[in-house]
Every structure is written in structure tokens, then in C-alpha cells.
Coordinates of C-alpha atoms and ligand atoms in Angstrom, one line a residue:
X19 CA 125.2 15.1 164.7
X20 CA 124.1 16.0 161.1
X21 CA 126.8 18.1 158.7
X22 CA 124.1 22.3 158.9
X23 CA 123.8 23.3 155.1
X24 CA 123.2 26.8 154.9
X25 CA 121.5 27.3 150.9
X26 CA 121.9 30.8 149.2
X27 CA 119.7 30.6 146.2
X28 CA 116.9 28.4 145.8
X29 CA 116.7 28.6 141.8
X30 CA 118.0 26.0 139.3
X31 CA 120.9 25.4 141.2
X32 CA 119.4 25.2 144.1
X33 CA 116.5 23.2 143.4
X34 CA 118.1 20.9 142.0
X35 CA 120.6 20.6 145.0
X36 CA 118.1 20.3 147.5
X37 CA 116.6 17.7 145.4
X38 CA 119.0 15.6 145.4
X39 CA 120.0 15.6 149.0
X40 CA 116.5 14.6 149.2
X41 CA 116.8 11.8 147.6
X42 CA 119.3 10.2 148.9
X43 CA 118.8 6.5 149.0
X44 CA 121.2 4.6 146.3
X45 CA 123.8 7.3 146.8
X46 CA 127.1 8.2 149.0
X47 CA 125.7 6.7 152.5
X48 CA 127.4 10.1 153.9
X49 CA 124.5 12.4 152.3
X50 CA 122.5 11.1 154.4
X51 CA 124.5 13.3 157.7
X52 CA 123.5 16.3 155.9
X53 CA 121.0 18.8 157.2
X54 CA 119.0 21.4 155.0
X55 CA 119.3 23.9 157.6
X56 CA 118.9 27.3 155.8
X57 CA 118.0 28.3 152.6
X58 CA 117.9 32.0 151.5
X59 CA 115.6 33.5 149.0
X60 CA 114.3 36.7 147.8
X61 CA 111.0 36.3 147.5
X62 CA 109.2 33.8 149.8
X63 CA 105.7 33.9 147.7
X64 CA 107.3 32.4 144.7
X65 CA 106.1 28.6 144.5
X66 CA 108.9 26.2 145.2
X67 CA 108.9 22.5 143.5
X68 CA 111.0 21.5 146.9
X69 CA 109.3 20.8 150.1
X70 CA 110.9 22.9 152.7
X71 CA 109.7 24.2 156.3
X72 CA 108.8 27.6 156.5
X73 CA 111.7 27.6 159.1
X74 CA 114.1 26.6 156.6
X75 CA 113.3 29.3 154.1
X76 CA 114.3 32.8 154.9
X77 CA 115.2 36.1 153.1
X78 CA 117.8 36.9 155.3
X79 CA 121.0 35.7 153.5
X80 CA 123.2 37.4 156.3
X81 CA 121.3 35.9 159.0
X82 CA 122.7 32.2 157.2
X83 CA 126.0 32.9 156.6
X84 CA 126.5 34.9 160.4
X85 CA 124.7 31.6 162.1
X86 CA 127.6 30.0 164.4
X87 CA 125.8 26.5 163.8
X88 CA 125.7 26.2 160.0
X89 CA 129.1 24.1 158.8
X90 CA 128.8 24.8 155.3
X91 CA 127.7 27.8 153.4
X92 CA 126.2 26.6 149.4
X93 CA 126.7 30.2 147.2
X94 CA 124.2 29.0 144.3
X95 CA 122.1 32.8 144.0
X96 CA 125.1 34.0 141.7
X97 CA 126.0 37.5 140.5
X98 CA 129.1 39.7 141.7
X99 CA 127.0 41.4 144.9
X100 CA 125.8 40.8 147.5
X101 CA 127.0 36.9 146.7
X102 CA 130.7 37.9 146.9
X103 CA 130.4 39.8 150.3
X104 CA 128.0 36.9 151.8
X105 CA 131.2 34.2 150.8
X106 CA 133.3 36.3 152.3
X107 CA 131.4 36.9 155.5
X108 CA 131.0 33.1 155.5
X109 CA 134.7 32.2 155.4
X110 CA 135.4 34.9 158.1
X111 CA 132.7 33.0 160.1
X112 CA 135.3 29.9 160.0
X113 CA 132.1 28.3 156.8
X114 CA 133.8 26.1 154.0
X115 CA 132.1 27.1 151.0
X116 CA 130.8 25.4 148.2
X117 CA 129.5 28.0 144.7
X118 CA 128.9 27.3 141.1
X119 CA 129.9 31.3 140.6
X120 CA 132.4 31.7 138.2
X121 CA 131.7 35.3 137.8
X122 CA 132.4 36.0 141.5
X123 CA 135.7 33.3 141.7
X124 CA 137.0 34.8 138.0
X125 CA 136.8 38.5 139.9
X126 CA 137.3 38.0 143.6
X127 CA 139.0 34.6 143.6
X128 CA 141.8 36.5 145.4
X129 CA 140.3 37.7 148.2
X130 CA 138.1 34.8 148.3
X131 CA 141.2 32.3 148.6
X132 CA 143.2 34.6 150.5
X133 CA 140.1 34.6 153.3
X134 CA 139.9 31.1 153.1
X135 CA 143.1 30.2 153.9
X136 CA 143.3 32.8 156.7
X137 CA 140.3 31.3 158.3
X138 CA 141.5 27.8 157.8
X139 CA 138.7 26.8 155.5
X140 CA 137.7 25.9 151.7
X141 CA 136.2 27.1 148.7
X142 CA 134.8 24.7 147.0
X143 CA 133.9 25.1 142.8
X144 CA 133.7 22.5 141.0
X145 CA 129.8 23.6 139.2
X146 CA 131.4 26.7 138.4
X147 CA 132.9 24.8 135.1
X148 CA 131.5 22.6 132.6
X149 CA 128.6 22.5 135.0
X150 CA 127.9 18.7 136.5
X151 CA 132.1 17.8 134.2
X152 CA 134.4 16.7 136.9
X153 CA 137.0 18.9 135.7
X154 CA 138.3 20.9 138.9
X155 CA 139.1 18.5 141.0
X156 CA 140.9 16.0 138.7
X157 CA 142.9 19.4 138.3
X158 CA 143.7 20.0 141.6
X159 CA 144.1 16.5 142.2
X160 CA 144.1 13.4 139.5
X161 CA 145.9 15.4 137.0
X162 CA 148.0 17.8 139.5
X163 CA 151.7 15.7 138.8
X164 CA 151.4 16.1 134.8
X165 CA 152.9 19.3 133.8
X166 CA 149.8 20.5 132.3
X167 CA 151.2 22.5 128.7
X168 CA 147.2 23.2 127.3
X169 CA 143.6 23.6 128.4
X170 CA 140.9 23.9 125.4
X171 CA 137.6 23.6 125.9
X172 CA 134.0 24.1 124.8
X173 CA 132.9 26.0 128.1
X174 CA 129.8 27.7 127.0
X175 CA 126.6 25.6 126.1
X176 CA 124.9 28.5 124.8
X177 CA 127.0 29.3 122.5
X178 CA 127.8 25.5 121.3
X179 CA 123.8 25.1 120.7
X180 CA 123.8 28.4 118.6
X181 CA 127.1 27.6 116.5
X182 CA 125.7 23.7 116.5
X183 CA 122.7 25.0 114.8
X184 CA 124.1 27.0 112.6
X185 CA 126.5 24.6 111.1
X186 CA 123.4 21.9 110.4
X187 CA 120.7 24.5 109.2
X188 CA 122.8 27.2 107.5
X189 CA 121.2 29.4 109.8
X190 CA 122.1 33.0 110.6
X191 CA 123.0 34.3 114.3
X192 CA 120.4 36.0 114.9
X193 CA 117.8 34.0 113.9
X194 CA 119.2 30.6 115.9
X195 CA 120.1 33.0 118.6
X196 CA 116.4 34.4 118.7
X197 CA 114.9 30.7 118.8
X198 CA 117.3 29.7 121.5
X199 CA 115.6 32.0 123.8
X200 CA 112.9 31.1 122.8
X201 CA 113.3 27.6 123.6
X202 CA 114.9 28.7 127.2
X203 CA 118.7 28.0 126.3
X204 CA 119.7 31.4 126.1
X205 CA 119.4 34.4 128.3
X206 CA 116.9 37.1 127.8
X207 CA 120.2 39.3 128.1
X208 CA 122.5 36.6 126.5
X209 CA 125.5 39.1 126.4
X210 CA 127.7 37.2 128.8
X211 CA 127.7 34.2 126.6
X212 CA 127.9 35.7 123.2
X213 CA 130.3 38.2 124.0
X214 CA 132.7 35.0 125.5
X215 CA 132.7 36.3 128.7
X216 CA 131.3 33.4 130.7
X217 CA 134.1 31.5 128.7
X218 CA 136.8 33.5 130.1
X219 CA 135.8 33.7 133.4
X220 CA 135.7 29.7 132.9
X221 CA 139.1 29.7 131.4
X222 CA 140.2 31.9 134.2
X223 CA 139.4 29.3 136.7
X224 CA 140.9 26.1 134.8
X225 CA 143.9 28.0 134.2
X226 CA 144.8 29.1 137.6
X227 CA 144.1 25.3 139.0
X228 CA 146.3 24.2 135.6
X229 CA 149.2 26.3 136.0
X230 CA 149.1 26.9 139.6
X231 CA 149.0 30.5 139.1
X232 CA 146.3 33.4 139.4
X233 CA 144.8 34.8 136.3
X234 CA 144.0 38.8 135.8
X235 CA 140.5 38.1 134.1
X236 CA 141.5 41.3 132.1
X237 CA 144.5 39.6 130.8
X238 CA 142.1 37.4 129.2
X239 CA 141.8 38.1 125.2
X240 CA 138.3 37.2 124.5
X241 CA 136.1 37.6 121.6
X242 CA 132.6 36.0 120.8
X243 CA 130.5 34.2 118.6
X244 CA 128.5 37.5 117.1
X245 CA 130.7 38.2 114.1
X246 CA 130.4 34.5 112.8
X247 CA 128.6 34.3 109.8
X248 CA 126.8 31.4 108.3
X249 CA 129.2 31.9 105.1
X250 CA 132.2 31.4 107.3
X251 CA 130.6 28.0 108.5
X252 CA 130.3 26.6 105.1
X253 CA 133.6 28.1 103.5
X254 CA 135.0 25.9 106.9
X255 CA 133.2 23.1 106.3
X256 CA 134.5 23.2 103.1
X257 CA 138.0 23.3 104.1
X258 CA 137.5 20.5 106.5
X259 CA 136.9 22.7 109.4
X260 CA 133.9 23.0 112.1
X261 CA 133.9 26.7 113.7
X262 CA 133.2 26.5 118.0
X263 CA 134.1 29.3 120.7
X264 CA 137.4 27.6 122.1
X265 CA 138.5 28.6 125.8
X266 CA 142.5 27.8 125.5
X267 CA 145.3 28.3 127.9
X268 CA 148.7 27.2 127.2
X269 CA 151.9 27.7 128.7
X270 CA 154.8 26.2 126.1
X271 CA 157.3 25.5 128.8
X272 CA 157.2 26.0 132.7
X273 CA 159.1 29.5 132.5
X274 CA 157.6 30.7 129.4
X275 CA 154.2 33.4 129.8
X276 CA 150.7 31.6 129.7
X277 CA 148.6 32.1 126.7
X278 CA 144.8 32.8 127.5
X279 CA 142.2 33.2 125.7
X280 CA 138.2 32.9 124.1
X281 CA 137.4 33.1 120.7
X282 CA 135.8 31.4 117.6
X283 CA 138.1 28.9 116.1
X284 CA 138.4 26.9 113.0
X285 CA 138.8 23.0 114.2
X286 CA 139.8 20.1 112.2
X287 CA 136.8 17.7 112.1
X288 CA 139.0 14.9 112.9
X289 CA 139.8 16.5 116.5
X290 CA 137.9 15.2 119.9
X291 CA 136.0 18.9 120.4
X292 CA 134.7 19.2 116.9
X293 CA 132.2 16.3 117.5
X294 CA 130.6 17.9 121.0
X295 CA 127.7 19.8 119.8
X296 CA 124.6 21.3 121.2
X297 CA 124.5 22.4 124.9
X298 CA 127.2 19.5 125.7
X299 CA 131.0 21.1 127.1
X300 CA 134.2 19.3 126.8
X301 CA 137.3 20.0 128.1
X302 CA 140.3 18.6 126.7
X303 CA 143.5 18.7 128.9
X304 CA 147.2 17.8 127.5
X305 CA 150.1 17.4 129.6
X306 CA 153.2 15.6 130.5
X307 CA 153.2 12.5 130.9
X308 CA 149.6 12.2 130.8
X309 CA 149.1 13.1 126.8
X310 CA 145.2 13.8 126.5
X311 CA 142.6 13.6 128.5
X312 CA 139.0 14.9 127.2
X313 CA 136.6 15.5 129.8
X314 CA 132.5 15.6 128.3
X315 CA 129.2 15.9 129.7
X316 CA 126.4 18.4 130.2
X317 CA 127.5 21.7 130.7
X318 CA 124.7 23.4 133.0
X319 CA 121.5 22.3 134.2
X320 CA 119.7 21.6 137.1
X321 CA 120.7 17.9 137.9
X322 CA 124.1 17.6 136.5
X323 CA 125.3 20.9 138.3
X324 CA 123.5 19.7 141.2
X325 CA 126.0 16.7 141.1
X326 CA 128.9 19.0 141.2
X327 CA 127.9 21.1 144.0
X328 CA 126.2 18.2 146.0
X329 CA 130.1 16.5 145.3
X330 CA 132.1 19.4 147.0
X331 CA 129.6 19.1 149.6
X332 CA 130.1 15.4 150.2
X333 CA 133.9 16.3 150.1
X334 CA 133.8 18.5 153.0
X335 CA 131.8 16.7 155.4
X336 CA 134.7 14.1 154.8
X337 CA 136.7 16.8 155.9
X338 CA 134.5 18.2 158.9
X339 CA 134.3 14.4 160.0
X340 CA 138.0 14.0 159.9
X341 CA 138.2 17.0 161.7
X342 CA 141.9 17.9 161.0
X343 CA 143.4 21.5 161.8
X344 CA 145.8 21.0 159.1
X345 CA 144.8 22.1 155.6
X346 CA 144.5 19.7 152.9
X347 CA 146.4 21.2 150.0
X348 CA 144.7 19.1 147.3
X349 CA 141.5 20.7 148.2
X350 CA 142.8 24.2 149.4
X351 CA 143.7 26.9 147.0
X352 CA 147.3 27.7 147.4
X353 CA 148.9 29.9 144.8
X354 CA 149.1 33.9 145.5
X355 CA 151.1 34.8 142.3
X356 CA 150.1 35.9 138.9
X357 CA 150.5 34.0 136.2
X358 CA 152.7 36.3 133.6
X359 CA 150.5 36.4 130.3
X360 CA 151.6 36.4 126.5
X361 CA 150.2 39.1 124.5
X362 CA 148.2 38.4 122.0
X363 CA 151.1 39.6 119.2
X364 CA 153.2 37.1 120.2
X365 CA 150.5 33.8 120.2
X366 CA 151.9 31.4 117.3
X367 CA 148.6 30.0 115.2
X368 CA 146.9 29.4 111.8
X369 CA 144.5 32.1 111.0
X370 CA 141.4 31.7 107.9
X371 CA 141.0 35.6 106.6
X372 CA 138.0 36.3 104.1
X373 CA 138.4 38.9 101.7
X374 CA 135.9 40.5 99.5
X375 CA 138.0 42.1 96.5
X376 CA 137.4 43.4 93.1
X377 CA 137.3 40.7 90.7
X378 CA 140.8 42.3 88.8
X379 CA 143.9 40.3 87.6
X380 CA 146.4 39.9 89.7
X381 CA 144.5 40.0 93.7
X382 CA 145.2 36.6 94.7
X383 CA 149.4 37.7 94.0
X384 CA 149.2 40.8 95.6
X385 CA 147.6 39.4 98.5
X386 CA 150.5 36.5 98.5
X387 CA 153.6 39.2 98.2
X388 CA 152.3 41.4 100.7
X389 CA 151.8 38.3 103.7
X390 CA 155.1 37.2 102.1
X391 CA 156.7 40.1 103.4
X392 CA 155.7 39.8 106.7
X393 CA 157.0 36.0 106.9
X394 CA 153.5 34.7 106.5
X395 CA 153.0 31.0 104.6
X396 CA 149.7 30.1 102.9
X397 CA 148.6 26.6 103.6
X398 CA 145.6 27.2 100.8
X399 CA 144.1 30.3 99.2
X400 CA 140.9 29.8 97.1
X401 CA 138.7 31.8 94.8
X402 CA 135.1 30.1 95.3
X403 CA 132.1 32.7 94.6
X404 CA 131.1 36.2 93.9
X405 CA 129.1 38.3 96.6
X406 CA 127.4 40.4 93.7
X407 CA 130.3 42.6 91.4
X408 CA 132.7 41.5 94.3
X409 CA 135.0 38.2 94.0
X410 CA 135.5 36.2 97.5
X411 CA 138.9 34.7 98.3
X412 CA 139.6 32.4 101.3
X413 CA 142.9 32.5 102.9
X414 CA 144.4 29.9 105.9
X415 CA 147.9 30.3 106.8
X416 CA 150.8 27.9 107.8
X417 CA 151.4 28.7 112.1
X418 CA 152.2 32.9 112.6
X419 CA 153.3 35.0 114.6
X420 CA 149.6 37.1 115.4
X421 CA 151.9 40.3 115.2
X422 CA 153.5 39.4 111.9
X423 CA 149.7 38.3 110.7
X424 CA 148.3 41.6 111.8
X425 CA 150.9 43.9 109.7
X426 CA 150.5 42.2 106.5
X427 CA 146.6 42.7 106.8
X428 CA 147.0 46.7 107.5
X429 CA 149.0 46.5 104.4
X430 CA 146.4 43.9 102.7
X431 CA 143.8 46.3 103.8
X432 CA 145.3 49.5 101.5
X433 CA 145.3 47.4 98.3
X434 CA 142.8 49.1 95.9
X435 CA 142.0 45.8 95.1
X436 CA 140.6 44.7 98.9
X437 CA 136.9 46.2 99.6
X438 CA 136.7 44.6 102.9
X439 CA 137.7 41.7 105.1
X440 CA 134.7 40.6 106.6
X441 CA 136.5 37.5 108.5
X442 CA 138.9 36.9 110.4
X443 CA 139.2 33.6 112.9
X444 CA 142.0 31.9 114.1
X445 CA 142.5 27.9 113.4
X446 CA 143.3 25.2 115.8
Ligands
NAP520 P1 118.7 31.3 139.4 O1 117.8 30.2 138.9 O2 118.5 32.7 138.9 O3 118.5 31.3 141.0 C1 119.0 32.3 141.9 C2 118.5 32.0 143.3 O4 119.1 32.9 144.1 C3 117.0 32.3 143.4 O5 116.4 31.3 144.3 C4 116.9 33.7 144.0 O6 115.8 33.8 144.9 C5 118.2 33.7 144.8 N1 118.7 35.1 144.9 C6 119.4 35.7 143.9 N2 119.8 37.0 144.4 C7 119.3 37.0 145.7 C8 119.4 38.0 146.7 N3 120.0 39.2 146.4 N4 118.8 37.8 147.9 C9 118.2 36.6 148.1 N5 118.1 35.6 147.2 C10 118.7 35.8 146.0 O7 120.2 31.0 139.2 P2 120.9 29.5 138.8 O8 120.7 29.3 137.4 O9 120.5 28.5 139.8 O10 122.5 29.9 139.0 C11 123.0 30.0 140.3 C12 124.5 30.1 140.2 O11 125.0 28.8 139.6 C13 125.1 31.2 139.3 O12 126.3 31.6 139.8 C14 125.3 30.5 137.9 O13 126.3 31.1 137.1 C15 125.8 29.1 138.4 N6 125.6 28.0 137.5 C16 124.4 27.8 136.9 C17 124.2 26.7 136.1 C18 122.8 26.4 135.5 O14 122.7 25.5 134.8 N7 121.8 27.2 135.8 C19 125.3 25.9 135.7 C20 126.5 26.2 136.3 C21 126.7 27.2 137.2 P3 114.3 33.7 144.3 O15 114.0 32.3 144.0 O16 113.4 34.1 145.5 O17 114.2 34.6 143.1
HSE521 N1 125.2 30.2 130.5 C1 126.1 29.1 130.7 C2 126.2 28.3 129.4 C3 125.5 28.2 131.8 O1 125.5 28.5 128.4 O2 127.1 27.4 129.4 C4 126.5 27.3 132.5 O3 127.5 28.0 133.1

């Protein structure tokens, strides 16, 4: 008897999975004991690309998920509600689920785990990172004896295109931003990915499987790509630097707090996640004694995260063919603590300031004296242009203390000398 899919969402996602179930031949001889069973929609007027009997197609997503034969329940509608309450009804039904919703796992993974494993059943995610990237799963599993000590990675394609584009034209924000949605690569309401949030929900994820902890998504600092300015770019560029949204988590030893957080960095062009550019995501995963290992490939999409749900699928019909009562732990979810996070004050790193100042003798010493006396070393400090009367100086530091960093620029930022300090981005 075939493996009952029950489908919520029949949009990119969706479409894409269906496709390929499909389309089977040439692929895992196991897809082909999988049935298309139910697929919920809103609208059934809207013209499909997939072939699908009308009995198949339905716009009754709780009829799915409360149907006693459907073995597997596929989240791919995304949003917070009603997608969270249909997993949960799902799980309660004794349904493994497989979703690509990292909004819903970043916010409810909790519950969401904490239902599976009552029911005796899994959540399954690997789409809901680095899109078709086979990055969850060698976290729960290849990688899951290394003693993982950092996560960094490039989780957002929209904001890779845009900072991509940037870098190679000298363009402004706004105007690459405007011709990405254009051109369908960013959202009409591109919020979420500008502002770093779909980063951090994407970092929340990795870093829970990582650190084998569970992540407050509030505890995650996160900052976008808005304030980046096309000046930055080239004064980076300049200084051997490429500017990309980094998601990073990192944990210096097993009892010290976990460090999480999303925002535009400064990267050596020599290192592995300066060279992935446009829509492309990496992930680059150091631990012990593994060293590095960079994980690449397309980071959304209709195929490649098609592959990542269509592979958690796969991986549970293993499962409902074995047919064991006992849970597998490399595929259940198993932590119920919370990680303990570092403030931001305390993260040790190399920040590049910009400072606008007026072009007087002596600036470039007062600004040296007063990061001096908050223990702050300069690796470089350079006078390059003028923005009209006003003289621009570029500052990096040696690694801070962000608290120490912070104090010296309050007292930077009461010099007469200092108009403004329109930058401010932390380096790799
Ligand atoms: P999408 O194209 O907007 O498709 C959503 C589908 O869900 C549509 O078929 C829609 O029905 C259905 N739907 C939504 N709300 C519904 C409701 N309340 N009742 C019934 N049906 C509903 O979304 P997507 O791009 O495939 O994304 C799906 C999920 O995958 C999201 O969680 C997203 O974050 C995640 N994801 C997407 C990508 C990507 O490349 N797109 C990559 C990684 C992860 P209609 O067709 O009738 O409108
Ligand atoms: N909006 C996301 C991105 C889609 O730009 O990466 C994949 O999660």
C-alpha cells in the first residue's frame, strides 16, 4: 500500500513538489510508493501547471490534516496562521510532518517539537534553510559528533542579489532593490528580508540543531541590509573587504552563552562566503574535529526546495516502512532547554566606523585618544575624500569588546569635530 501525502499549499513549493513526485523515473525507486492524496488550496479557480484530480484538490486544509488515512502531512502554504495550528492538528492526528516554514518553526518550534514527540512522530525541515542546501540533516546527523563552535552563513538570497549588485554596479539600495522586484526576486513587501528577519529565523533553526539547544527568536540581534550605502561598498572594497548579511551563531566553549546574530558584515575577500553572490546561500559550519565545512547551492526556488521537502519525505516513508515504535533520535527533535544567549556588549569583533568630521587639525588624534581610552586598537584609519566642506575618515579596529566599542563612540560622537557617523558595520 502506497505512503497518503496530504499537500498544504500548492504554490512554488508545492508545485514544484508535486512535480517532482511526478516525475519519478531516474530517482529513489521508493518515490514511486508515494500517493498525492490531498492537496489544499485557497482558491480552486486559479490555473494550476500540475495535473491533479479534482478529488485531489480541496480547500479544506482541516479536512487533510484530520483524515485518519493520510501518513504524512507536507506544510508548504507558509505564514504563522492557520499553518501553525494545521501542523499541530496534524501531529496530534499521529501525521509526521514535513514544512519549508521557518517563520512558523523559528516561533512555535516548541510546541511544534514538544507535540511531536508526544504523539510519537516527526517534524521534518530541511527546505526551511538554504532552500534545496542539505544543511539540517548533516546537522542533526553527519556533523552531530563535532562540537560545532560556529555557524555563518549567507541565508537570504534576496538580500545576496541586492548587496551582489550593488558591489558590481555601484548601485544604491533602492534602486537595485526596486529592480529586484521587478525582476521577481524580491517581495512586493520585502520587509522580512531586508530587515534580516528571514535570516534570523534561519539562524534560529541552524543554531538550535548546532548547539542542541532552543533559541528565543527575540534573543536574536538582527539588523538588515537598508542602512548599507554604496560608499561603504567601495570604502570595503578598498580595504579588501566585500560587505554580505551574515547569519552567525557561535558558542566559544560548550559552557560559555551562544552568540546569535544577523547583520551586514565586512568579509575578507579571501574567505569561502565572500565569493557566493547573487541569489546563491552558503553555509559555512566549523567545529571540532571536523574544521570547515561550507555548504552551497540555491537558496529558494521551486526545484531545489522541492528536493529538500521531496527528501524529508523520502526519509519518512523509510521510517513508516520500518515501522518502528521507537523514535529515531537523529531525525527527532530532542532538546527542551534554552540555549543561554550573550549580549550583544559582550560579542568580541572588528568593527569599520565612518565618520564625517570637519576637515580641522588634529580629528584623526582625537578620534585615536578617545577609542584609546576605552581599550580599543586601530588596525587602519584613513583620510580618503571630502563629502562637500566635510572630510571622511574610515576607521577598522583590532577584535573589541562591542561594549567597550560602543562607549568610545558616545564619547567620539560629542567631539565638535564629528558631524555624523553615518556607518557603522561589524567585520568578520
Ligand atoms: P506561495 O507560492 O505563496 O504558495 C502558497 C500556497 O499555499 C498557495 O497554493 C496557496 O493557495 C496556499 N495557501 C496559503 N494560505 C492558505 C490558506 N489559508 N488556505 C488554503 N491555502 C492556502 O508560497 P511558497 O513560495 O511556495 O512558500 C511556501 C513555504 O515555503 C513558505 O513557508 C516559504 O517560506 C517556504 N519556502 C519557500 C521557498 C521559495 O523558494 N518559494 C524557499 C524555501 C522555503 P492558492 O494557490 O490557492 O493561492
Ligand atoms: N525570501 C527568501 C530568500 C526565500 O530571499 O532567501 C527563501 O527562504
Amino acid at each position: 500500500m502506497g505512503v497518503k501525502l496530504g499537500i498544504l499549499g500548492l504554490g512554488t513549493v508545492g508545485t514544484g513538489t508535486v512535480q517532482l513526485l511526478q516525475d519519478s523515473a531516474g530517482r529513489h525507486p521508493l518515490l514511486q510508493e508515494i500517493e498525492i492524496y490531498r492537496v489544499g488550496v485557497r482558491s480552486l479557480d486559479k490555473p494550476r501547471v500540475v495535473e491533479l484530480s479534482t478529488e485531489v484538490l480541496t480547500t479544506d486544509l482541516e479536512s487533510i490534516v484530520n483524515d485518519p488515512a493520510v501518513d504524512i502531512v507536507v506544510e508548504v502554504m507558509g505564514g504563522l496562521e492557520p499553518a501553525r495550528s494545521l501542523i499541530l492538528k496534524a501531529l496530534s492526528n499521529g501525521k509526521h510532518v514535513v514544512t519549508a516554514n521557518k517563520a512558523a518553526i523559528a516561533r512555535f518550534g516548541a510546541e511544534i517539537f514538544t507535540t511531536a514527540n508526544q504523539a510519537g512522530v516527526y517534524v521534518m525541515l530541511e527546505a526551511a534553510v538554504g532552500g534545496g542546501i542539505p544543511v539540517i540533516q548533516p546537522l542533526k546527523q553527519s556533523l552531530s559528533v563535532n562540537r560545532i563552535h560556529t555557524i555563518t552563513g549567507i541565508v537570504n538570497g534576496t538580500t545576496n542579489y541586492i548587496l551582489t549588485r550593488m558591489q558590481t554596479e555601484g548601485s544604491n539600495f533602492s534602486d537595485v532593490l526596486a529592480d529586484a522586484q521587478r525582476l521577481g526576486y524580491a517581495e512586493a513587501d520585502p520587509t522580512a528580508d531586508v530587515d534580516g528577519l528571514d535570516a534570523a529565523d534561519k539562524i534560529a533553526i541552524l543554531a538550535s540543531l548546532g548547539f542542541g539547544g532552543r533559541i528565543n527568536l527575540q534573543d536574536v540581534y538582527t539588523e538588515g541590509i537598508r542602512q548599507v550605502s554604496k560608499t561603504d561598498i567601495a570604502y570595503a572594497e578598498k580595504l579588501g573587504f566585500v560587505i554580505k548579511l551574515l547569519a552567525i551563531a557561535k558558542r566559544d566553549t560548550p559552557s560559555s552563552p551562544l552568540s546569535v546574530r544577523v547583520h551586514p558584515t565586512l568579509v575578507p575577500q579571501a574567505h569561502p562566503l565572500a565569493s557566493i553572490n547573487g541569489v546563491y546561500n552558503a553555509i559555512l559550519v566549523e567545529g571540532e574535529p571536523i574544521g570547515q565545512v561550507m555548504f552551497f547551492g540555491p537558496g529558494a526556488g521551486a526545484g531545489a526546495t522541492a528536493s529538500a521537502v521531496t527528501s524529508d519525505i523520502l526519509n519518512l516513508v523509510a521510517v513508516l516502512k520500518i515501522n518502528t515504535a521507537v523514535a529515531n533520535p537523529l531525525l527527532a527533535c530532542g532538546h527542551q532547554e534554552y540555549c543561554q544567549i550573550a549580549p550583544m556588549a559582550e560579542l568580541i569583533t572588528r568593527f569599520y566606523a565612518r565618520f564625517l568630521t570637519n576637515d580641522q587639525p588634529g580629528v584623526i588624534g582625537k578620534l585615536g585618544t578617545c577609542f584609546g581610552n576605552y581599550g580599543v586598537s586601530l588596525e587602519s584609519i584613513v583620510q580618503t575624500g571630502f563629502q562637500g566642506e566635510l572630510a571622511e575618515i574610515v576607521v577598522v579596529t583590532h577584535d573589541v569588546r562591542e561594549g567597550n566599542f560602543r562607549q568610545a563612540l558616545a564619547e567620539i560622537r560629542n567631539l565638535s569635530a564629528i558631524e555624523s557617523i553615518p556607518s557603522l558595520l561589524r567585520v568578520l
